[in-house]
Amino acid sequence: MHRPALTLLAAGLLLATGATGGASAASAAGRDTTIPASAVKTAEQLRDRALHDDTAYRITASLTTEVGPRMAGSPADQRARDWAVAKFKALGFDKVYTEPVTYPLWERHGEHAEIVAPFPQPLSVLALGYSPGTPKGGLAAEVVRFDSLDALKAADPAAVKGKIVYVDARMERAKDGHGYGLGSAIRVAGPVIAAAKGAAAYLLRSAGTDADSRTPHTGVTGFRDPAKAIPAAALSNPDADQLTRALGYGKPVTVKLALDCGVVGEYTGANVIGEITGRRHPDQVVAIGGHLDSWDPGTGAIDDGAGVAIAMAAAKLIHDLPQRPDRTIRVIAFANEEMGLWGGRAYADRHAGEVAKFQLGTESDFGAGKVWRLSASVKPSARGAIGQIAQVLEPLGVAYDTQRPGGGGSDLSQLHGKGMAALSLTQDGTKYFDWHHTANDTLDKIDPAELAQNVAVYAAFSYMAAQADGDFGSAPGAFKDDHAED
Ligand SMILES: [Zn+2]
C-alpha cells in the first residue's frame, strides 16, 4: 500500500469538499465514517419494502420480452438502449443520459459441426465471441484432445499443428461459482494458445455445469488480433461426452466445423445511465448497475437483465422516499460487457479523474440468486460503516466477510481499479452456470422472491452509503493492492 500518499490525497480532497457540508469537514478531522441512526432506520424500511415489491421482476420481464436477445452491436443493441432510456424515465429518474462506447463488431450468422469419421453425426456447437469464420463449406481435421488447459499449454506444437484442438474439462458446480475461473480460462485463453501452436480450430467442452441439455455455452475468446485467430466453438456437455466416447475407440476422429461469424467492423453503442439526484451532494455518487447487452441464444434474463433490474428497482425505492438522498444514486446499464468489459472500461477511462467523487459502488452480474455474502474494499476508518450496512443486511441472510476485499462486480471492477471504494455482494450461483450464455437463459429461471431479496440488499446499502457521515476512501489508485475475484 502507498499509505502516506493516499492519506495526503484523501485529506486534500476532504478539505476541498469540507466547505459544502459539516459531515465531510468532521471526517477530515479524522473521525470514522458512520451512518446516522435515522438513515439506518430508513434503510431497514427500504429493505422490508423491497421484499414485497415486484418492480425488478417486471423490469426483467419487460426487457427480455420487448427486446429479447441483445448482443452488442446487433440491431437489438439500439432497441435495448431505447428501452433503458424509456424505462429510466418511466420510473421517474431525475436525470437520464448516455455515454458512447466503441468496440469491434462481431457477428454470428450460423454454425455447424459434425463428426465425419469414424461415426458420422452432427454435434451441437456455438461459435465463440471474436472467433473468425471457417472457409465457406467448413474445415475438416483430426481432433486432438486435452483434459486440461495445462495439458494444452505443455503440448508439443507438432502434436497440435493442423488439428482441431479439443479441451475437455468439466466445470465444477459451486455456490460462489469459482469453477468458472478455470472454465472461462479454457474458453478465453485456450483458443489463443492453440492458435499459437498452429491448430486449425478449437473446441471446448462448454464452461457450464448442466449435464443433460444439448445447449452449448457461448462466451468470448481472448482473440485480439484477427490475423492470429482460429475458428473456435463450444460443444454442449452431452456432445462433448459423445466426442470423448468416439475418441475412446482409439482411432483418429475427424470433425468438420463450419462457422459463419467474425469481426465486420466497428460499432459505437452506449452506457445508459439514470440518476436519483442527491439533495446535499449531487456530485457525490453511489454507483450501481448491471450490463444491458446479452448473448444471443437466450433472452439474457439472468445475464444480465436481472442485474439491470435489481439496480433500477433499488434506486426506484429510494426515489419514492419523501425526500431525495444526500448523495446521488447512479444506475449504469453497461454496454457490451460480454465481449470484454467494453462498457466498464470506457466508463472507468472517462471518469477516472473524478474517482474520488464515487462514494461506493458495485454491480450485479451473477444472476438472480440470493445475495449471501458481503465484502468490501474501503479505507480502514470506514469499516465501522460497512459493519452497520452488514447489520441491516444480516436478516436477509447476508454474512459479512471482513477478510475478503470487494471487487465492484464485472464492469465496475474497472473503476474500482482506478480507486473507487467497492463492495462485492456475492449471489448464490449454484445453478447459474446451468444456463449462463445458453439458449436457456430465459425469464423462467428467475425466482421473484430471490430477485426481490437482491433489490432489498441494493436499496439498503445504496441508501446508507448515500447518507453516510464521511466517505469510504475512494481516491486515485486507492485500492490497487486489493485483489478481488470479481
Ligand atoms: Zn454478465
XYZ file of C-alpha atoms and ligand atoms in Angstrom:
487
model
C 0.000 0.000 0.000
C 1.038 3.588 -0.519
C -0.281 4.921 2.742
C 1.416 8.311 3.014
C 0.442 9.435 -0.484
C -3.078 8.144 -0.002
C -3.585 9.956 3.285
C -2.353 13.249 1.868
C -4.555 12.886 -1.148
C -7.625 11.966 0.880
C -7.034 14.881 3.238
C -6.764 17.250 0.301
C -9.994 16.004 -1.207
C -11.823 16.284 2.091
C -10.560 19.799 2.642
C -11.724 20.690 -0.831
C -15.253 19.459 -0.124
C -15.307 20.432 3.553
C -16.943 23.765 2.910
C -20.040 22.185 1.388
C -21.117 20.119 4.375
C -20.453 19.547 8.029
C -20.260 15.796 7.529
C -17.179 15.903 5.323
C -15.499 18.501 7.472
C -15.944 16.279 10.515
C -14.365 13.357 8.672
C -11.423 15.500 7.679
C -10.723 15.893 11.366
C -10.104 12.132 11.469
C -13.443 10.747 12.603
C -14.601 7.359 11.465
C -17.234 7.219 8.755
C -20.591 6.389 10.294
C -24.192 6.033 9.172
C -26.649 8.183 11.162
C -29.304 6.266 13.108
C -32.126 7.866 11.116
C -30.563 6.577 7.865
C -30.208 3.075 9.322
C -33.902 3.133 10.185
C -34.893 4.260 6.700
C -32.633 1.593 5.169
C -34.413 -1.064 7.234
C -37.731 0.204 5.888
C -36.403 0.154 2.311
C -35.164 -3.399 2.862
C -38.520 -4.619 4.138
C -40.461 -2.769 1.441
C -38.265 -4.278 -1.298
C -39.194 -7.811 -0.252
C -42.805 -7.075 -1.189
C -42.023 -5.158 -4.371
C -42.096 -6.825 -7.787
C -40.643 -3.907 -9.762
C -37.395 -5.745 -10.574
C -39.248 -8.778 -11.867
C -41.465 -6.606 -14.032
C -38.415 -4.760 -15.404
C -36.685 -8.052 -16.253
C -39.847 -9.349 -17.935
C -40.146 -6.107 -19.892
C -36.542 -6.190 -21.148
C -36.445 -9.887 -22.001
C -39.838 -9.794 -23.725
C -39.808 -6.430 -25.511
C -36.141 -6.522 -26.565
C -35.205 -10.174 -26.052
C -31.666 -11.206 -27.045
C -29.456 -8.138 -27.385
C -25.967 -8.950 -28.462
C -23.681 -5.943 -28.501
C -23.782 -4.203 -31.857
C -26.710 -6.229 -33.161
C -29.892 -4.464 -34.328
C -31.288 -5.188 -30.838
C -28.497 -3.115 -29.253
C -30.183 0.154 -30.220
C -33.587 -1.193 -29.152
C -32.134 -2.131 -25.754
C -30.728 1.377 -25.277
C -34.044 2.928 -26.270
C -35.749 0.570 -23.820
C -33.386 1.567 -20.992
C -33.824 5.304 -21.584
C -37.615 4.905 -21.657
C -37.622 2.691 -18.547
C -35.487 5.102 -16.513
C -37.840 7.926 -17.497
C -40.969 5.902 -16.748
C -39.588 5.083 -13.289
C -39.115 8.794 -12.618
C -35.319 9.058 -12.529
C -34.184 12.695 -12.258
C -31.561 12.504 -14.993
C -31.212 10.056 -17.904
C -28.330 10.137 -20.393
C -25.959 8.005 -22.440
C -22.179 7.881 -22.880
C -20.728 6.356 -26.081
C -18.767 3.090 -26.107
C -16.903 1.913 -29.223
C -15.780 -1.651 -29.871
C -15.130 -4.169 -32.667
C -18.402 -5.501 -34.072
C -18.591 -9.289 -34.114
C -21.488 -11.018 -35.851
C -22.795 -14.583 -35.676
C -24.687 -15.918 -38.680
C -24.609 -19.642 -38.010
C -22.585 -22.678 -37.081
C -22.499 -26.380 -37.807
C -20.307 -29.225 -36.592
C -20.250 -32.925 -37.302
C -18.143 -35.987 -36.739
C -17.067 -37.051 -40.239
C -15.275 -40.240 -39.229
C -15.406 -42.831 -37.831
C -19.026 -42.292 -36.677
C -20.672 -39.609 -38.856
C -23.201 -37.496 -36.942
C -23.936 -33.874 -36.062
C -22.661 -32.130 -32.917
C -24.320 -29.192 -31.179
C -21.965 -26.184 -31.044
C -21.941 -22.405 -30.690
C -19.196 -20.194 -32.072
C -17.302 -18.118 -29.504
C -17.065 -14.329 -29.488
C -14.303 -12.952 -31.754
C -13.986 -16.317 -33.479
C -13.350 -15.913 -37.188
C -15.435 -17.966 -39.590
C -14.174 -21.092 -41.288
C -13.686 -21.141 -45.056
C -17.047 -21.471 -46.776
C -18.096 -25.101 -46.649
C -16.182 -25.607 -43.416
C -12.890 -27.206 -42.473
C -12.296 -30.825 -41.535
C -9.401 -32.027 -39.418
C -8.406 -34.667 -36.921
C -9.249 -33.912 -33.297
C -6.567 -33.869 -30.602
C -7.954 -33.963 -27.067
C -6.522 -32.420 -23.883
C -8.044 -32.904 -20.461
C -6.901 -29.524 -19.128
C -5.606 -26.130 -20.171
C -2.257 -27.003 -18.601
C -2.000 -30.094 -20.803
C -2.597 -27.901 -23.865
C -0.007 -25.405 -22.647
C 2.546 -28.220 -22.289
C 1.762 -29.775 -25.684
C 4.394 -30.054 -28.402
C 3.234 -27.817 -31.272
C 3.960 -30.722 -33.653
C 1.121 -32.681 -31.987
C -1.302 -29.798 -32.495
C -0.387 -28.312 -35.871
C -3.212 -28.516 -38.415
C -5.548 -30.275 -35.977
C -8.698 -29.327 -34.132
C -7.700 -28.875 -30.502
C -10.374 -30.111 -28.096
C -10.086 -29.202 -24.395
C -12.322 -31.488 -22.402
C -12.582 -30.333 -18.785
C -15.856 -30.368 -16.882
C -16.665 -27.231 -14.912
C -17.212 -27.693 -11.188
C -20.501 -26.590 -9.616
C -20.138 -24.228 -6.621
C -22.220 -21.712 -4.697
C -19.633 -18.981 -5.312
C -19.136 -20.030 -8.928
C -15.390 -20.449 -8.543
C -15.353 -23.237 -11.152
C -15.867 -20.558 -13.773
C -12.344 -19.275 -13.161
C -10.892 -22.352 -14.839
C -13.862 -22.817 -17.178
C -13.600 -19.321 -18.591
C -9.803 -19.587 -18.887
C -10.269 -22.630 -21.130
C -12.616 -20.550 -23.300
C -10.702 -17.236 -23.241
C -7.042 -18.308 -23.192
C -7.346 -21.794 -24.717
C -8.065 -20.716 -28.307
C -5.171 -18.228 -28.232
C -2.746 -20.917 -27.021
C -3.992 -23.417 -29.614
C -3.662 -20.831 -32.392
C -0.080 -20.045 -31.366
C 0.773 -23.751 -31.680
C -0.637 -23.892 -35.196
C -4.007 -25.542 -34.555
C -6.603 -25.395 -37.342
C -9.517 -24.785 -34.973
C -10.560 -25.055 -31.327
C -13.353 -26.829 -29.486
C -14.059 -26.925 -25.780
C -16.489 -28.679 -23.511
C -18.766 -25.771 -22.587
C -17.948 -23.820 -19.450
C -21.242 -24.817 -17.849
C -22.485 -27.085 -15.070
C -25.519 -28.602 -16.816
C -25.028 -32.199 -17.923
C -28.373 -33.015 -19.516
C -29.043 -30.342 -22.111
C -27.650 -30.102 -25.638
C -27.228 -26.374 -25.180
C -23.685 -25.141 -25.741
C -22.475 -22.179 -23.661
C -21.048 -19.412 -25.795
C -18.783 -16.646 -24.497
C -15.878 -14.520 -25.549
C -12.384 -15.684 -26.504
C -9.144 -13.849 -25.882
C -8.515 -13.145 -29.581
C -7.468 -9.544 -30.087
C -5.537 -9.860 -33.328
C -7.807 -11.223 -36.082
C -4.726 -12.296 -38.076
C -3.793 -14.756 -35.316
C -7.295 -16.066 -34.583
C -8.648 -19.521 -35.457
C -12.270 -20.729 -35.573
C -13.398 -21.587 -32.034
C -16.609 -23.085 -30.713
C -18.139 -24.661 -27.614
C -19.730 -28.143 -27.533
C -22.684 -28.790 -25.246
C -21.845 -31.123 -22.380
C -23.680 -34.171 -23.881
C -21.982 -33.504 -27.239
C -18.599 -33.279 -25.507
C -19.394 -36.648 -23.864
C -20.153 -38.040 -27.316
C -16.953 -36.737 -28.898
C -14.907 -38.077 -25.982
C -16.557 -41.501 -26.342
C -15.787 -41.501 -30.056
C -12.142 -40.685 -29.309
C -12.129 -43.554 -26.784
C -12.215 -46.097 -29.617
C -8.582 -45.249 -30.244
C -8.999 -44.407 -33.937
C -8.472 -40.973 -35.450
C -11.632 -38.864 -35.178
C -12.249 -36.257 -37.841
C -14.593 -33.351 -37.206
C -15.915 -30.846 -39.701
C -16.603 -27.364 -38.436
C -18.440 -24.683 -40.406
C -18.692 -21.317 -38.656
C -20.198 -18.264 -40.299
C -19.154 -15.435 -37.984
C -16.485 -12.814 -37.483
C -15.497 -9.219 -36.867
C -17.049 -6.988 -39.522
C -16.001 -3.515 -38.423
C -16.542 -1.176 -35.513
C -19.673 -0.186 -33.627
C -20.495 2.624 -31.245
C -23.109 1.802 -28.642
C -23.529 3.443 -25.232
C -23.745 3.030 -21.497
C -27.239 4.139 -20.450
C -27.346 5.968 -17.131
C -30.147 7.060 -14.820
C -29.752 9.086 -11.619
C -31.663 9.923 -8.484
C -30.027 13.276 -7.797
C -28.532 13.862 -4.358
C -30.027 16.655 -2.261
C -26.900 17.806 -0.435
C -24.024 16.461 -2.523
C -25.341 15.892 -6.050
C -21.790 15.433 -7.382
C -21.029 12.571 -4.973
C -22.216 9.273 -6.362
C -23.207 5.804 -5.224
C -22.754 3.712 -8.387
C -24.746 0.537 -9.020
C -25.791 -1.252 -12.189
C -25.734 -4.250 -14.465
C -24.965 -4.791 -18.127
C -27.524 -4.206 -20.818
C -26.113 -6.497 -23.503
C -26.633 -10.250 -23.525
C -25.516 -13.223 -25.557
C -27.803 -14.088 -28.429
C -29.067 -17.659 -27.904
C -31.184 -16.831 -24.807
C -33.007 -13.671 -23.780
C -30.449 -12.525 -21.196
C -32.699 -12.835 -18.140
C -30.118 -13.988 -15.598
C -27.221 -12.453 -17.567
C -27.825 -9.674 -17.062
C -31.404 -8.433 -17.271
C -31.634 -9.266 -13.580
C -28.673 -7.062 -12.709
C -30.037 -4.051 -14.566
C -33.438 -4.622 -12.957
C -32.060 -5.024 -9.416
C -30.226 -1.696 -9.655
C -33.124 0.142 -11.298
C -35.645 -1.172 -8.766
C -33.401 -0.384 -5.789
C -32.943 3.210 -6.969
C -36.682 3.494 -7.627
C -37.417 2.598 -3.987
C -35.055 5.374 -2.868
C -36.683 7.731 -5.387
C -40.047 7.054 -3.743
C -38.882 8.231 -0.283
C -40.320 11.569 0.921
C -37.041 13.315 0.094
C -34.011 12.750 -2.091
C -30.939 11.070 -0.540
C -27.949 13.252 0.418
C -25.805 11.871 -2.413
C -26.712 10.810 -5.952
C -27.706 7.212 -6.711
C -26.428 6.424 -10.216
C -27.618 3.340 -12.080
C -25.451 2.338 -15.042
C -26.703 -0.120 -17.667
C -23.360 -1.009 -19.237
C -22.722 -1.619 -22.928
C -21.037 -4.774 -24.174
C -19.806 -6.430 -21.012
C -19.857 -9.827 -22.696
C -17.177 -9.244 -25.320
C -14.667 -7.937 -22.787
C -15.976 -5.268 -20.380
C -16.084 -2.624 -23.125
C -18.683 -0.518 -21.327
C -16.959 -0.826 -17.970
C -13.557 0.061 -19.375
C -14.914 3.060 -21.269
C -16.710 4.232 -18.129
C -13.600 3.900 -15.967
C -11.437 5.738 -18.507
C -13.951 8.550 -18.840
C -14.448 9.007 -15.083
C -11.016 8.100 -13.673
C -10.254 11.761 -12.928
C -13.272 12.075 -10.658
C -12.946 8.707 -8.936
C -12.878 10.382 -5.505
C -16.464 11.545 -6.124
C -17.626 7.918 -6.194
C -18.756 7.226 -2.659
C -19.122 3.449 -3.072
C -20.085 1.138 -5.916
C -20.881 -2.372 -7.041
C -22.558 -4.100 -9.961
C -24.917 -7.070 -10.068
C -23.874 -9.578 -12.735
C -24.222 -13.082 -11.371
C -27.857 -13.953 -11.980
C -30.799 -13.610 -9.668
C -29.912 -15.948 -6.794
C -29.908 -14.567 -3.248
C -27.033 -12.443 -2.013
C -25.306 -14.402 0.772
C -22.003 -12.625 1.310
C -20.814 -9.044 1.646
C -17.197 -7.964 1.397
C -15.677 -4.542 0.936
C -12.615 -2.616 -0.183
C -12.807 0.613 1.819
C -10.487 2.723 3.927
C -9.941 1.358 7.464
C -11.895 4.200 9.112
C -14.986 3.255 7.046
C -15.020 -0.375 8.265
C -17.468 0.546 11.007
C -19.933 1.913 8.448
C -19.650 -1.308 6.430
C -20.405 -3.135 9.679
C -23.549 -1.014 10.045
C -24.578 -1.917 6.488
C -23.890 -5.584 7.257
C -26.188 -5.414 10.297
C -29.060 -4.164 8.147
C -28.405 -6.897 5.560
C -27.979 -9.683 8.114
C -31.728 -10.535 8.378
C -31.666 -11.123 4.590
C -29.150 -13.935 5.074
C -26.094 -11.897 4.085
C -22.877 -12.648 6.011
C -20.105 -10.058 6.250
C -16.699 -11.488 5.383
C -14.335 -8.932 6.887
C -11.245 -10.537 5.335
C -12.160 -10.555 1.646
C -11.788 -7.449 -0.497
C -14.699 -6.062 -2.502
C -14.362 -6.088 -6.259
C -17.202 -3.941 -7.557
C -18.635 -6.594 -9.895
C -17.853 -7.001 -13.581
C -17.854 -3.586 -15.299
C -17.442 -1.535 -12.112
C -14.329 -3.566 -11.275
C -12.685 -1.242 -13.774
C -13.499 1.930 -11.828
C -12.571 0.110 -8.618
C -9.230 -0.488 -10.321
C -8.889 3.289 -10.635
C -9.622 3.788 -6.925
C -13.373 3.597 -6.253
C -14.316 2.070 -2.891
C -16.255 -1.071 -3.742
C -18.361 -3.878 -2.356
C -18.823 -7.433 -3.515
C -22.361 -8.699 -2.957
C -21.952 -12.370 -3.779
C -25.038 -14.136 -5.076
C -25.836 -17.841 -4.857
C -24.503 -19.127 -8.169
C -25.196 -22.822 -7.595
C -27.484 -23.054 -10.649
C -26.236 -20.002 -12.573
C -23.825 -21.907 -14.821
C -26.509 -24.389 -15.883
C -27.977 -21.592 -18.038
C -25.262 -18.941 -18.388
C -24.607 -17.939 -22.045
C -27.078 -20.534 -23.380
C -30.468 -20.638 -25.048
C -31.817 -21.488 -21.591
C -31.071 -18.050 -20.129
C -34.732 -17.073 -20.016
C -37.102 -15.404 -17.543
C -38.478 -18.663 -16.085
C -35.089 -19.243 -14.383
C -35.700 -16.289 -12.055
C -37.393 -16.751 -8.694
C -39.241 -13.467 -7.994
C -38.647 -13.737 -4.227
C -34.902 -14.236 -4.670
C -34.776 -11.317 -7.096
C -36.584 -9.130 -4.544
C -34.006 -10.108 -1.884
C -31.323 -8.672 -4.162
C -33.252 -5.423 -4.500
C -33.540 -5.236 -0.705
C -29.749 -5.563 -0.419
C -29.034 -2.938 -3.081
C -31.625 -0.441 -1.837
C -30.446 -0.663 1.780
C -26.707 -0.441 1.093
C -27.066 2.306 -1.544
C -29.140 4.465 0.747
C -26.828 4.014 3.719
C -23.784 4.865 1.590
C -25.569 7.940 0.270
C -26.392 9.146 3.805
C -23.056 8.292 5.412
C -21.316 10.828 7.587
C -17.986 10.603 5.758
C -16.616 8.703 2.793
C -15.308 5.194 2.085
C -11.841 6.104 0.856
C -12.217 6.466 -2.904
C -9.120 8.188 -4.326
C -6.935 7.700 -7.397
C -5.177 4.348 -7.088
C -6.568 3.787 -3.584
C -7.159 0.043 -3.749
C -4.600 -1.140 -6.234
C -3.155 -3.680 -3.814
C -6.521 -5.368 -3.254
C -7.105 -8.447 -5.329
C -10.739 -9.405 -5.531
C -12.012 -12.201 -7.729
C -14.623 -10.093 -9.406
Zn -22.961 -10.914 -17.336
